[in-house]
PDB file of C-alpha atoms in Angstrom:
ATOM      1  CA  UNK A   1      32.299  42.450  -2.923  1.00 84.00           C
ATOM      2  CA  UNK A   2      30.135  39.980  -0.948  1.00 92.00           C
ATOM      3  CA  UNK A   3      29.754  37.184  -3.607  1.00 93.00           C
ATOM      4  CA  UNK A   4      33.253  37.175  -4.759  1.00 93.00           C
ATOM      5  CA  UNK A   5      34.325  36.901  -0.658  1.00 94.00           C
ATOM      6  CA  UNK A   6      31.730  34.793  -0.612  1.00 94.00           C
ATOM      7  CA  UNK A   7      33.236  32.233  -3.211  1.00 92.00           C
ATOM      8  CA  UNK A   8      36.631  32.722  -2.272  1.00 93.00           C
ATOM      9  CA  UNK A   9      35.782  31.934   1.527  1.00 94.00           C
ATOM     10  CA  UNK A  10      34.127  28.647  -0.020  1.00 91.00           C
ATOM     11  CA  UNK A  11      36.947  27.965  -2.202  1.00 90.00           C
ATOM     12  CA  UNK A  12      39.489  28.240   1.000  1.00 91.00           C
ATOM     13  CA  UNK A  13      37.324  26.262   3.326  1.00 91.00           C
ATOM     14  CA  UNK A  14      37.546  23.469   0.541  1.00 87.00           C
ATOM     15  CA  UNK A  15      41.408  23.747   0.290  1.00 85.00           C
ATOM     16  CA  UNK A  16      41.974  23.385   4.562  1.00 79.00           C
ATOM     17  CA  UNK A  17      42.677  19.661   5.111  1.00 72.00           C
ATOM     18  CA  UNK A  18      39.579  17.282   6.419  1.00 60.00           C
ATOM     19  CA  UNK A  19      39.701  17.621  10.228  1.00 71.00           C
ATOM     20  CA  UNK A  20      41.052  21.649  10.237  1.00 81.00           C
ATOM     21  CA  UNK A  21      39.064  24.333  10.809  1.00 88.00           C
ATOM     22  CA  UNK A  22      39.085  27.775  10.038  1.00 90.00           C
ATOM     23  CA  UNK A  23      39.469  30.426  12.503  1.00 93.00           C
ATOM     24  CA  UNK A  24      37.635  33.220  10.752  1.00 94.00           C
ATOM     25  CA  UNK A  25      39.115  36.153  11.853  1.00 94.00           C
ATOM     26  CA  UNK A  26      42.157  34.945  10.388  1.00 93.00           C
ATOM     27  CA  UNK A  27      40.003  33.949   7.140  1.00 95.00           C
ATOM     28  CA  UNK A  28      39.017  37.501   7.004  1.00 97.00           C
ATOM     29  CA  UNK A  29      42.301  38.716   7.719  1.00 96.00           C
ATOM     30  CA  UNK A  30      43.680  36.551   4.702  1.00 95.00           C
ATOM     31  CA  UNK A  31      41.529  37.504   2.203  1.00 96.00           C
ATOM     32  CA  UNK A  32      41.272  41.120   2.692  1.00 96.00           C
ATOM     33  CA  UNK A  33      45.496  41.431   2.523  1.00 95.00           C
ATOM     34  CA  UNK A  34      44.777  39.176  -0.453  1.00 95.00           C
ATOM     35  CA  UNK A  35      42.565  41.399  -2.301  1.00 94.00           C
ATOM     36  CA  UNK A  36      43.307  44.799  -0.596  1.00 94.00           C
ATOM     37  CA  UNK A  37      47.469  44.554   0.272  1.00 92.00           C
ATOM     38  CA  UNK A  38      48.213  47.872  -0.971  1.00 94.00           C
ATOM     39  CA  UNK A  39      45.302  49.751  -0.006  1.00 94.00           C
ATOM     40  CA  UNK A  40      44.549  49.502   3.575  1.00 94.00           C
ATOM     41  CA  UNK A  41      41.408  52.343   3.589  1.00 96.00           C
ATOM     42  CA  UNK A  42      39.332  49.895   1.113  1.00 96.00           C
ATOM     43  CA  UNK A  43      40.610  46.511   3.570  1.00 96.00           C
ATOM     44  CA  UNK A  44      39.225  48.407   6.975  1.00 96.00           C
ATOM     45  CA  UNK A  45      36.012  49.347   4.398  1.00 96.00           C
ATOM     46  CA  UNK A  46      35.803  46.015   3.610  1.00 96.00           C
ATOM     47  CA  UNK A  47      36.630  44.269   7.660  1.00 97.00           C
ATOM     48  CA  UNK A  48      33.911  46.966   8.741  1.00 97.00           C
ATOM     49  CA  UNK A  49      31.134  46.279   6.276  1.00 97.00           C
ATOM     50  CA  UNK A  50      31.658  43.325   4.082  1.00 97.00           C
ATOM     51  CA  UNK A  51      32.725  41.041   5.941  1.00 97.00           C
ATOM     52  CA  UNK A  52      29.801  41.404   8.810  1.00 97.00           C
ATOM     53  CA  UNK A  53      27.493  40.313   5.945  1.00 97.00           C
ATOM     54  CA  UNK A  54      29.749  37.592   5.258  1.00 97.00           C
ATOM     55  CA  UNK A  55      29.574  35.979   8.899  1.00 97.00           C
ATOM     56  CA  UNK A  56      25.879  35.999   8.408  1.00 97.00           C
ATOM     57  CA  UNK A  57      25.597  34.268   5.394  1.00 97.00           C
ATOM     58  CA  UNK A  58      28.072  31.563   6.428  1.00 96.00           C
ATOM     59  CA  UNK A  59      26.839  31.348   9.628  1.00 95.00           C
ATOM     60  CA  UNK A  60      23.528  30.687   8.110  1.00 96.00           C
ATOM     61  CA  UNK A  61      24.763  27.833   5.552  1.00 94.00           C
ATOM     62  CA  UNK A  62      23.988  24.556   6.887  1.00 93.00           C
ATOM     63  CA  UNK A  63      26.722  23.165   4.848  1.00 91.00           C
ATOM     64  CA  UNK A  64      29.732  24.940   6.919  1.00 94.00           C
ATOM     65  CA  UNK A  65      29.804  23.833  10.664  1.00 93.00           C
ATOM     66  CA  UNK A  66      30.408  26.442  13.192  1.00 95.00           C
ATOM     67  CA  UNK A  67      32.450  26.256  16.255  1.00 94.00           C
ATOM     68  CA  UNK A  68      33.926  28.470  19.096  1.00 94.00           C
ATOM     69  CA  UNK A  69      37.694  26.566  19.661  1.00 93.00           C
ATOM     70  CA  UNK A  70      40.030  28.084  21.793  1.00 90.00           C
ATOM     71  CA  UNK A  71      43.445  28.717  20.541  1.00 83.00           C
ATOM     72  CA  UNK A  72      46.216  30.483  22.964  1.00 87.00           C
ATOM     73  CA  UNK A  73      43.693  31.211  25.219  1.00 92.00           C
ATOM     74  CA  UNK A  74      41.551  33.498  23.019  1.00 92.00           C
ATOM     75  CA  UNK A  75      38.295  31.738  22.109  1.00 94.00           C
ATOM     76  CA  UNK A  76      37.627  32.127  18.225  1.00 93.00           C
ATOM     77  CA  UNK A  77      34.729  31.335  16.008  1.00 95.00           C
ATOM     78  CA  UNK A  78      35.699  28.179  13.648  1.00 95.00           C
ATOM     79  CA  UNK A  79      34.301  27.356  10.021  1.00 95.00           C
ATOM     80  CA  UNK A  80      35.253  24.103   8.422  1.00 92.00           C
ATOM     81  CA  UNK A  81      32.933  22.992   5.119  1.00 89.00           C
ATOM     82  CA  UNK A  82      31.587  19.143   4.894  1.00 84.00           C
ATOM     83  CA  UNK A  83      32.902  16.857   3.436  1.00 74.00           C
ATOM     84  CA  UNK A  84      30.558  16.311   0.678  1.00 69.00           C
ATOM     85  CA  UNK A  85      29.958  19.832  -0.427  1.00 70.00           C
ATOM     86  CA  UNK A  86      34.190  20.048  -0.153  1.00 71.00           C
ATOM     87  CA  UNK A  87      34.362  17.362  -2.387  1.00 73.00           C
ATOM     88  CA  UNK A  88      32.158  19.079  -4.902  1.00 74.00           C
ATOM     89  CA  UNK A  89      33.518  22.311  -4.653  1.00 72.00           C
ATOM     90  CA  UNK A  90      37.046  21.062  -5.278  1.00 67.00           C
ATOM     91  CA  UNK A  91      36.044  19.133  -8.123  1.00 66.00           C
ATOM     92  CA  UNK A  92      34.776  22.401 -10.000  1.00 63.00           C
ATOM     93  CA  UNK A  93      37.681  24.025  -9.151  1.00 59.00           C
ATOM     94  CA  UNK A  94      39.515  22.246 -10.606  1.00 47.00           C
ATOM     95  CA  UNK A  95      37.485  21.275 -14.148  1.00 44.00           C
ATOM     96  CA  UNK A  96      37.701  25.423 -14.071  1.00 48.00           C
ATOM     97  CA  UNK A  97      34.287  25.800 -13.255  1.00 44.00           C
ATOM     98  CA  UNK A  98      34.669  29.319 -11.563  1.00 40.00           C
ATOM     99  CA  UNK A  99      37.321  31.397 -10.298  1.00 45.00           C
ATOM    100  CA  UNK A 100      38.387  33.192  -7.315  1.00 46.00           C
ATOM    101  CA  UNK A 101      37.327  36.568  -8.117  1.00 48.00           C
ATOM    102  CA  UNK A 102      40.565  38.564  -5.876  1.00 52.00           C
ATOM    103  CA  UNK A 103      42.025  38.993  -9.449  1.00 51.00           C
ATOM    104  CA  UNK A 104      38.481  40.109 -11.146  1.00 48.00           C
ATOM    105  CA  UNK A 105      38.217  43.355  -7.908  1.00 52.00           C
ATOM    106  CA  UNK A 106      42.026  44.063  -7.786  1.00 51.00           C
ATOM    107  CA  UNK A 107      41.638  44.874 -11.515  1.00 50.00           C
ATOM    108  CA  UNK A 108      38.795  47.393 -10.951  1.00 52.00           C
ATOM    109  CA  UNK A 109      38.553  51.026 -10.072  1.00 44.00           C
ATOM    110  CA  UNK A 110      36.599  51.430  -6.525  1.00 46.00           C
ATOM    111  CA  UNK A 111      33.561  52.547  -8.223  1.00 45.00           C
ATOM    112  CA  UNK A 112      33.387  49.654 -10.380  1.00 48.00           C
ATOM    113  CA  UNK A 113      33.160  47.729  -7.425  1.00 48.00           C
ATOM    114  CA  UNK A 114      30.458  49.144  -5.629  1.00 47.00           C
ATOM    115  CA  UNK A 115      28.203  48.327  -8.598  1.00 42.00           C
TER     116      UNK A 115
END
């Protein structure tokens, strides 16, 4: 699970427009209803104990800026990408370089996917 979230929290990052950021609770929120909408045991699995290893690998990538914003007076952890590594990503997107992977785990059993 972590390097397809992984990519697809890159690839989403890359999409949001140049001067938004990311709230990334709602990121999470997002791509676990994504890849988990009908099974809501494997999306609290996956809020619980993939995404904590998520937030520490983005939060150590130099390449995504960090940010605590405050939106309706709730203060929320931000991740936007630079610009240059947005640019790239994009651009192998969309030669067809990789995909998103939500398809690739949706098609699998559960025990597939903890190998």
């Amino acid at each position: 699970y972590l390097n397809i979230t992984l990519n697809e929290v890159y690839d989403r990052l890359a999409e949001y427009e140049d001067n938004d950021s990311y709230p990334n609770i709602h990121l999470r929120d997002d791509i676990g209803r994504d890849m988990f909408h009908l099974n809501t045991r494997e999306r609290f699995f996956f809020y619980d104990h993939v995404w904590p290893l998520v937030v520490r690998d983005i939060n150590s990538d130099n390449r995504v800026k960090k940010a605590l914003k405050e939106v309706d007076g709730k203060k929320m952890l931000h991740w936007q990408m630079d610009g240059q590594t947005k640019r790239s990503r994009k651009g192998r997107r969309s030669r067809g370089g990789f995909a998103s992977g939500v398809e690739s785990v949706q098609s699998k059993s559960p025990t597939q996917r903890e190998s």
